[in-house]
Coordinates of C-alpha atoms in Angstrom, one line a residue:
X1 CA -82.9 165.7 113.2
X2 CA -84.3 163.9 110.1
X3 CA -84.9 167.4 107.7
X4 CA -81.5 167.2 106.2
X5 CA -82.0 163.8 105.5
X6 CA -85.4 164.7 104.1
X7 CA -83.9 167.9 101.9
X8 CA -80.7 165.5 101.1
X9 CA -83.3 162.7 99.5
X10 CA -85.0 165.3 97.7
X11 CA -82.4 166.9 96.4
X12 CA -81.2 163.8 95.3
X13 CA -84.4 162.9 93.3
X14 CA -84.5 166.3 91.4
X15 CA -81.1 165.5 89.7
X16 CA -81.8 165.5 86.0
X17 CA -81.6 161.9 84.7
X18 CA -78.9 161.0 82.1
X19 CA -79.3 158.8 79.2
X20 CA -79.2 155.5 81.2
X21 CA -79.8 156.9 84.8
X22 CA -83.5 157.6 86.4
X23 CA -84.0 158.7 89.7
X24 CA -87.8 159.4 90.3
X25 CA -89.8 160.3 93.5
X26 CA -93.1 158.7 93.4
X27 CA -95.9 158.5 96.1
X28 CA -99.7 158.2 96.6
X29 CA -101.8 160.7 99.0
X30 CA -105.1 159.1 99.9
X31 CA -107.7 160.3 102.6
X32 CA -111.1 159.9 103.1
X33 CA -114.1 160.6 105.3
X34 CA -114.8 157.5 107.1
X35 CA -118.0 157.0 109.5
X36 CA -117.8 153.9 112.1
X37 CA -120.6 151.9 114.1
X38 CA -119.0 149.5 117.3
X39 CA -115.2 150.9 115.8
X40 CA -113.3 153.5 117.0
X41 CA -111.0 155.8 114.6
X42 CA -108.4 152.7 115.0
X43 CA -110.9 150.5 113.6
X44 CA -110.4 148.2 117.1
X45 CA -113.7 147.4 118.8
X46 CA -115.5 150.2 120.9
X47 CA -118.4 149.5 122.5
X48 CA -122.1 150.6 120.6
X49 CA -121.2 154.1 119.1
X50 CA -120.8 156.6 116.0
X51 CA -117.3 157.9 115.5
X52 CA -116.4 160.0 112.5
X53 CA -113.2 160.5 111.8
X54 CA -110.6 161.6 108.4
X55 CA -109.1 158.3 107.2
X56 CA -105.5 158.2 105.7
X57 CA -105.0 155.0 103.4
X58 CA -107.7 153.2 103.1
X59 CA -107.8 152.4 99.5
X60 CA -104.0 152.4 98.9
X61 CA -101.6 153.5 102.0
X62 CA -100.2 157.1 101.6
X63 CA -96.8 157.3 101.2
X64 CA -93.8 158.5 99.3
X65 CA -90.5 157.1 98.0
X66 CA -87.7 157.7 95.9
X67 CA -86.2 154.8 92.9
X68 CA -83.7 154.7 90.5
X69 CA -81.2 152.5 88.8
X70 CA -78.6 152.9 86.7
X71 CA -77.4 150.5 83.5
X72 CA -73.9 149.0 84.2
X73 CA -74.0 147.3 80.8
X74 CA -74.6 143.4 79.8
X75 CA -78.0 143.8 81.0
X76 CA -77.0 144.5 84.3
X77 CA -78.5 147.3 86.1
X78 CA -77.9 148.9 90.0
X79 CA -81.2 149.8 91.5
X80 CA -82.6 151.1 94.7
X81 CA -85.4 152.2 96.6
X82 CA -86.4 154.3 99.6
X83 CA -90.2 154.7 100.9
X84 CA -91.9 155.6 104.0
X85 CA -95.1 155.8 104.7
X86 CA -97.3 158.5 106.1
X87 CA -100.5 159.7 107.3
X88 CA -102.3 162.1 105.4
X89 CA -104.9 163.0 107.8
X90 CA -102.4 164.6 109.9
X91 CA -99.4 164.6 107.8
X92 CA -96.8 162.4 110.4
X93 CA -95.2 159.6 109.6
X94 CA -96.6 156.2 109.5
X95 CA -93.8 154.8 112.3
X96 CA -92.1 158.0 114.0
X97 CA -88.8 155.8 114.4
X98 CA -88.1 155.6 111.0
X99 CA -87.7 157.7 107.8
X100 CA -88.4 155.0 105.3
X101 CA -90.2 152.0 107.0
X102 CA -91.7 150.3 104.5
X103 CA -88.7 149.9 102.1
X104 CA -84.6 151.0 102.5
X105 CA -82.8 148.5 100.0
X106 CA -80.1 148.5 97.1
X107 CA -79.2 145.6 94.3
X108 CA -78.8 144.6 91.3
X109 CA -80.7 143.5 88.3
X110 CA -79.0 140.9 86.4
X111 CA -79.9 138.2 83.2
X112 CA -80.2 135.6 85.9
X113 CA -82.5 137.6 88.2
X114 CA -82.5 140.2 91.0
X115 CA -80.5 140.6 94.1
X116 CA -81.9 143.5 96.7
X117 CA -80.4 143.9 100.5
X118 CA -81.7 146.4 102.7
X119 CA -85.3 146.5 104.1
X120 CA -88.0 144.5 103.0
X121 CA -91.4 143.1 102.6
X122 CA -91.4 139.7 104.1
X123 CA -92.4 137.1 100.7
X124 CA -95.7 136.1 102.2
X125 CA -96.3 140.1 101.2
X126 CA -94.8 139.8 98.0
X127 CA -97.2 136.2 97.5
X128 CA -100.1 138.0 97.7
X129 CA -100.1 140.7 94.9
X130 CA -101.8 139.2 92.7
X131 CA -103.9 136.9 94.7
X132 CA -105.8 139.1 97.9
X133 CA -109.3 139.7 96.6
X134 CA -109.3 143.0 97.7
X135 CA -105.9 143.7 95.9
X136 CA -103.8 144.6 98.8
X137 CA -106.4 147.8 99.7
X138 CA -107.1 149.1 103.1
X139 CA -103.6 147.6 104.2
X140 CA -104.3 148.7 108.2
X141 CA -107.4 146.4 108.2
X142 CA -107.2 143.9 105.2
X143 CA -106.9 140.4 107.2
X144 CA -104.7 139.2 104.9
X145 CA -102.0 141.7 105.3
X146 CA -102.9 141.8 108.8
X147 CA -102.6 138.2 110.0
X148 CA -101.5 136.3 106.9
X149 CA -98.9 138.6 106.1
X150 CA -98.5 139.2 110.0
X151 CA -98.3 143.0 109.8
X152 CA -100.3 143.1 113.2
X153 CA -101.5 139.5 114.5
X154 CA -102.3 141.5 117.8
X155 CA -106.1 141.6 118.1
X156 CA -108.6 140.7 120.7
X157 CA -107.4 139.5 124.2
X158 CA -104.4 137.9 123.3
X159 CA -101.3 138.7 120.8
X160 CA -97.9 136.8 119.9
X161 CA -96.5 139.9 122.0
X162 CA -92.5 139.7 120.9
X163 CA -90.7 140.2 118.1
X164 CA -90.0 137.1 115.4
X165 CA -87.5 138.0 112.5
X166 CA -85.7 141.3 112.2
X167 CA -88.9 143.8 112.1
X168 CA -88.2 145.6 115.3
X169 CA -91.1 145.5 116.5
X170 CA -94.0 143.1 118.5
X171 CA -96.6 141.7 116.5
X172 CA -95.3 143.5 113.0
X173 CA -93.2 140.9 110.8
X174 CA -94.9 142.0 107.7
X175 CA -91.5 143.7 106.6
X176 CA -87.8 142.7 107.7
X177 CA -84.8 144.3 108.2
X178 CA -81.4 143.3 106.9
X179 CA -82.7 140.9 104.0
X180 CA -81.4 139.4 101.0
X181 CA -83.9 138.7 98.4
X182 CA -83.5 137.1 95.3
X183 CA -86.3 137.3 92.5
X184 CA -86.1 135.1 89.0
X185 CA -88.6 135.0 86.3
X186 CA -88.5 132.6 83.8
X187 CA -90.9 132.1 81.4
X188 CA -94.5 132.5 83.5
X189 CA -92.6 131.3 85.9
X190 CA -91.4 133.6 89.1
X191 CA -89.7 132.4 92.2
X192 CA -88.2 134.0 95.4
X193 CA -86.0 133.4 98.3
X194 CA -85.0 135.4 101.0
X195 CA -82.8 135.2 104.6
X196 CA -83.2 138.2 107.2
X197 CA -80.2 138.4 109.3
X198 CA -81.0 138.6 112.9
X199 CA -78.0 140.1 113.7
X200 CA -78.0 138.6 117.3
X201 CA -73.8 137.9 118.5
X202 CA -73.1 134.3 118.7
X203 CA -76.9 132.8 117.8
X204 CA -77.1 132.9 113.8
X205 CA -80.9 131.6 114.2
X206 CA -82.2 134.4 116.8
X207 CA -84.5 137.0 115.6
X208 CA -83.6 135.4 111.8
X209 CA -86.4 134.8 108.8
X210 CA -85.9 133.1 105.7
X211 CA -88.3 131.6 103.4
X212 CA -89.2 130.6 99.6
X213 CA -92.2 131.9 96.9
X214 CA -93.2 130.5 93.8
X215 CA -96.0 132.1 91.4
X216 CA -97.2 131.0 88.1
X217 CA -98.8 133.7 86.1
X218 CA -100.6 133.4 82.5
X219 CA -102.9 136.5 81.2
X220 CA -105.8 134.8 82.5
X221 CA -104.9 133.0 86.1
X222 CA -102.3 132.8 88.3
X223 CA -101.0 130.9 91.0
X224 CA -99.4 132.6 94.1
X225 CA -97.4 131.0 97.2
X226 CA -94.8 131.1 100.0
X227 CA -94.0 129.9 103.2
X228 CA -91.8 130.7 105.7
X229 CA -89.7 130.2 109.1
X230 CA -89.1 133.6 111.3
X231 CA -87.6 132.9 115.1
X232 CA -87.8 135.5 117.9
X233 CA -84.3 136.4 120.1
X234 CA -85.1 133.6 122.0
X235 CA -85.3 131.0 119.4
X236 CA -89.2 130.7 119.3
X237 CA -90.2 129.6 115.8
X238 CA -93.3 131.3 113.9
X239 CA -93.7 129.3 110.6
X240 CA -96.3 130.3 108.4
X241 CA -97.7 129.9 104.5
X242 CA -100.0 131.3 102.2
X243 CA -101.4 130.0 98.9
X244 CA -103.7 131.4 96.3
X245 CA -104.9 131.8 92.9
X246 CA -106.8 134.3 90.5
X247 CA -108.8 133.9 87.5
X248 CA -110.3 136.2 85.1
X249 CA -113.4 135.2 82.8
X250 CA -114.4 137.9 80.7
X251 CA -114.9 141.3 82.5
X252 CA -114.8 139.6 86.0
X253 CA -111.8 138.7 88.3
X254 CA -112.2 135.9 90.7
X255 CA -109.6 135.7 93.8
X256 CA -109.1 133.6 96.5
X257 CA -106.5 132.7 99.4
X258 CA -105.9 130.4 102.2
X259 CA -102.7 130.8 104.8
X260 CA -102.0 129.7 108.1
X261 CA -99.2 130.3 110.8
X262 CA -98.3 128.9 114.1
X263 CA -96.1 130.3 116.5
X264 CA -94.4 129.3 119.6
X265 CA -95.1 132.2 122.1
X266 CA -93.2 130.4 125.5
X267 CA -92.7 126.9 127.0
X268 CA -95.8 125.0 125.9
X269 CA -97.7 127.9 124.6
X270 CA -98.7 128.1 121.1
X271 CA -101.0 130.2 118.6
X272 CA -102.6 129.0 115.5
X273 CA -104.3 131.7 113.3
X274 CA -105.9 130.2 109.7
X275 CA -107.0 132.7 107.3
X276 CA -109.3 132.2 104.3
X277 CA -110.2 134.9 102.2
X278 CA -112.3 134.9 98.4
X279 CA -113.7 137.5 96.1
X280 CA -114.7 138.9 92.8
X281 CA -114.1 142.1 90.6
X282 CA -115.9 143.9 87.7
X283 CA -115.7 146.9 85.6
X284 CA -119.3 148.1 85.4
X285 CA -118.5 151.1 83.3
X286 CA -115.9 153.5 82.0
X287 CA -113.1 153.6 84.8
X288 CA -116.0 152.5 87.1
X289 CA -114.6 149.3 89.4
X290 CA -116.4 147.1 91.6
X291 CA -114.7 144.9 93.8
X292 CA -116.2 142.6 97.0
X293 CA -114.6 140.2 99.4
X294 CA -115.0 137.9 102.4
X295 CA -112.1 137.0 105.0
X296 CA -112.5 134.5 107.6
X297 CA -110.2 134.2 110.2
X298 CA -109.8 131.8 113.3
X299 CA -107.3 131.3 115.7
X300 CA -106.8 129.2 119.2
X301 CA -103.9 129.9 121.5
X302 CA -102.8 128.3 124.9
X303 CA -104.4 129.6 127.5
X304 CA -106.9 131.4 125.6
X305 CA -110.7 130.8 124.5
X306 CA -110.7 130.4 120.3
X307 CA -111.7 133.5 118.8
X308 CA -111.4 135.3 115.2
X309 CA -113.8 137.6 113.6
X310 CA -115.3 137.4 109.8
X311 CA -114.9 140.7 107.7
X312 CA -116.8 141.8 104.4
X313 CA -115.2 144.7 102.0
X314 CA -117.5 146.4 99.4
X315 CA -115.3 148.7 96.9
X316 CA -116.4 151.2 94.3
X317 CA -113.7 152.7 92.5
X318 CA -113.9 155.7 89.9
X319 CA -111.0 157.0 88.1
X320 CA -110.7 160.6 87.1
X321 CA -108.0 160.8 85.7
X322 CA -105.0 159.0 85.3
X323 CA -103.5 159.4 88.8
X324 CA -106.6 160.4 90.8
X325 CA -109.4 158.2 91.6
X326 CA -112.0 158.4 93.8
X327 CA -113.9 155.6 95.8
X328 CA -116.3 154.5 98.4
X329 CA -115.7 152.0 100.6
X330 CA -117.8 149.5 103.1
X331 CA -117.0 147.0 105.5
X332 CA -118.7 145.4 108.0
X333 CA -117.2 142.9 110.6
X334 CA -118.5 140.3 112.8
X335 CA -116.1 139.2 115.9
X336 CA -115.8 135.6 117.4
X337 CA -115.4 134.4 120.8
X338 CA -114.0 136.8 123.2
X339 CA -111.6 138.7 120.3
X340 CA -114.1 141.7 120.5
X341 CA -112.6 142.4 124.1
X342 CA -113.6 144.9 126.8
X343 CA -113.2 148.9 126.6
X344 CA -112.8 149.5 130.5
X345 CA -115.4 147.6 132.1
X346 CA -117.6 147.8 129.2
X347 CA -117.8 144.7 126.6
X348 CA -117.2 145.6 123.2
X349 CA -119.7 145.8 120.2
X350 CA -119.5 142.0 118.9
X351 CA -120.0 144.1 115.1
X352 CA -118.2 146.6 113.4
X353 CA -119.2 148.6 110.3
X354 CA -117.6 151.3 108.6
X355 CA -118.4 153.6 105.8
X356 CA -116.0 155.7 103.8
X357 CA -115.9 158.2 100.5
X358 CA -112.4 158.9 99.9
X359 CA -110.2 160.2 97.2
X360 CA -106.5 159.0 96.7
X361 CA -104.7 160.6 94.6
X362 CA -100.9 159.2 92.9
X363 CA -97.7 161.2 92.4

């Protein structure tokens, strides 16, 4: 049973914090009522229809999580983290099999940099923070997390359909298992590498990831990149990269991001998958943001007629008050090729819209 765990973690976070010792649960609750044309409650392709549905996560994904470090002295500090994620429309967990799936890791923070182990985001994530035009929102259906950051390249009438790198699951690398990460700022300098052990006896490679990422940041533009090599139990390699950049001029925020992968999925069979993505941000009032964004993504695979899909995100964003803000969200999406699929017998709406008023809400 996982409640002891649960009551254990908690317990654990409501120990008062001594003079050089935090330990803080955090989290963010967001739901929203979310009305779909061609979509079903999934957001995958239906054919011609209204669904309504309550939406968890669609400006930020709910979740909850426990930090803390602890100084050791010389600058040195032990840290950790724990979070999971969950649904708040009907209050389960965002992957049943685990407690904390989107982070599980403990380190160090040194002079010379960080060292985490544990469970991760993969550094194609950690790239684009400050570089996806939508900042990261909508995480189940922004592109870039989706099939740059290869949290679910499944889509359409084909997918990778195994498992590359230690996620534990098909089509879902975005976060690894059993990583070492290292992070080092210097100056506006900030680079990463990371190796995910695949654990697999006598084959170091199998089910394996490692990778680099560099960023440059100054207080008006940054540029953001990594790239990659993950390989599946059978040695298969996925390689993939992403680069971007973001400027600010004035009171608006320009983003943009390109990234590409290419996987070996069997003996002469390959998928390519490109991904380009730009858009723009504004405050156009007192805690009143605006933010829109295009993503284009194509892919070809062996076997397989070229397909992809463009998708538009329209964003407005009030905050309330320091942790609460509520929003309303748009998106509209155009499929290519044959990635709309079939539902039964029936083809599949070749456009999807969706419209959502939502309120997250940060703990």
């Amino acid at each position: 049973m996982r409640h002891p765990s649960i009551f254990a973690a908690l317990l654990a976070a409501s120990i008062p914090c001594f003079a050089q010792t935090s330990v803080n649960l955090y989290g963010i609750v967001d739901v929203g009522l979310r009305s779909l044309n061609g979509l079903s409650a999934n957001n995958t392709p239906l054919p011609s229809g209204t669904v309504n549905s309550v939406a968890s996560g669609v400006d930020n994904t709910s979740r909850w999580g426990i930090r803390g470090q602890e100084a050791l002295g010389g600058g040195w500090n032990a840290v950790f983290r724990l979070e999971g994620g969950m649904n708040a429309d009907n209050g389960t967990q965002a992957k049943t099999d685990r407690l904390f799936d989107r982070q599980a890791w403990a380190g160090l923070e040194t002079p010379y940099g960080t060292v985490a182990l544990g469970r991760q985001p993969n550094l194609i994530s950690d790239a684009l923070i400050p570089v996806d035009p939508i900042g990261k929102r909508f995480a189940s259906y922004n592109p870039n997390i989706n099939v740059a950051g290869l949290s679910n390249t499944k889509f359409g009438t084909h997918a990778f359909g195994t498992q590359y790198g230690p996620s534990g699951y098909a089509d879902n690398f975005y976060r690894l298992d059993n990583t070492i990460k290292y992070t080092a700022t210097v100056g506006a300098w900030q680079a990463r590498a990371a190796y995910s052990a695949g654990e697999v006896a006598g084959d170091a490679d199998a089910s394996s990831a490692q990778g680099v990422a560099l960023a440059y940041q100054r207080p008006d533009w940054t540029v953001s990149g990594a790239t990659m090599r993950l390989r599946s139990r059978e040695g298969l390699p996925l390689d993939a990269w992403s680069l971007g950049a973001a400027v600010r001029v004035d009171a608006w925020q320009f983003k943009a991001n390109a990234a590409r992968n290419t996987a070996d999925t069997g003996p002469g069979q390959t998928v390519h998958q490109r991904i380009l993505s730009a858009g723009v941000n504004r405050a156009i009032g007192p805690g009143l943001l605006l933010t829109a964004a295009w993503y284009g993504v194509r892919r070809d695979a062996t076997g397989h007629v070229d397909d992809g899909f463009d998708r538009e995100f329209l964003f407005l964003e009030k905050s309330l008050a320091p942790r609460t803000t509520a929003y309303v969200e748009a998106d509209y999406t155009t499929w290519r090729g044959d990635a709309a699929g079939t539902t039964g017998s029936h083809p599949n709406d070749r456009h999807g819209a969706g419209l959502t008023l939502g309120l997250m809400q940060k703990f």
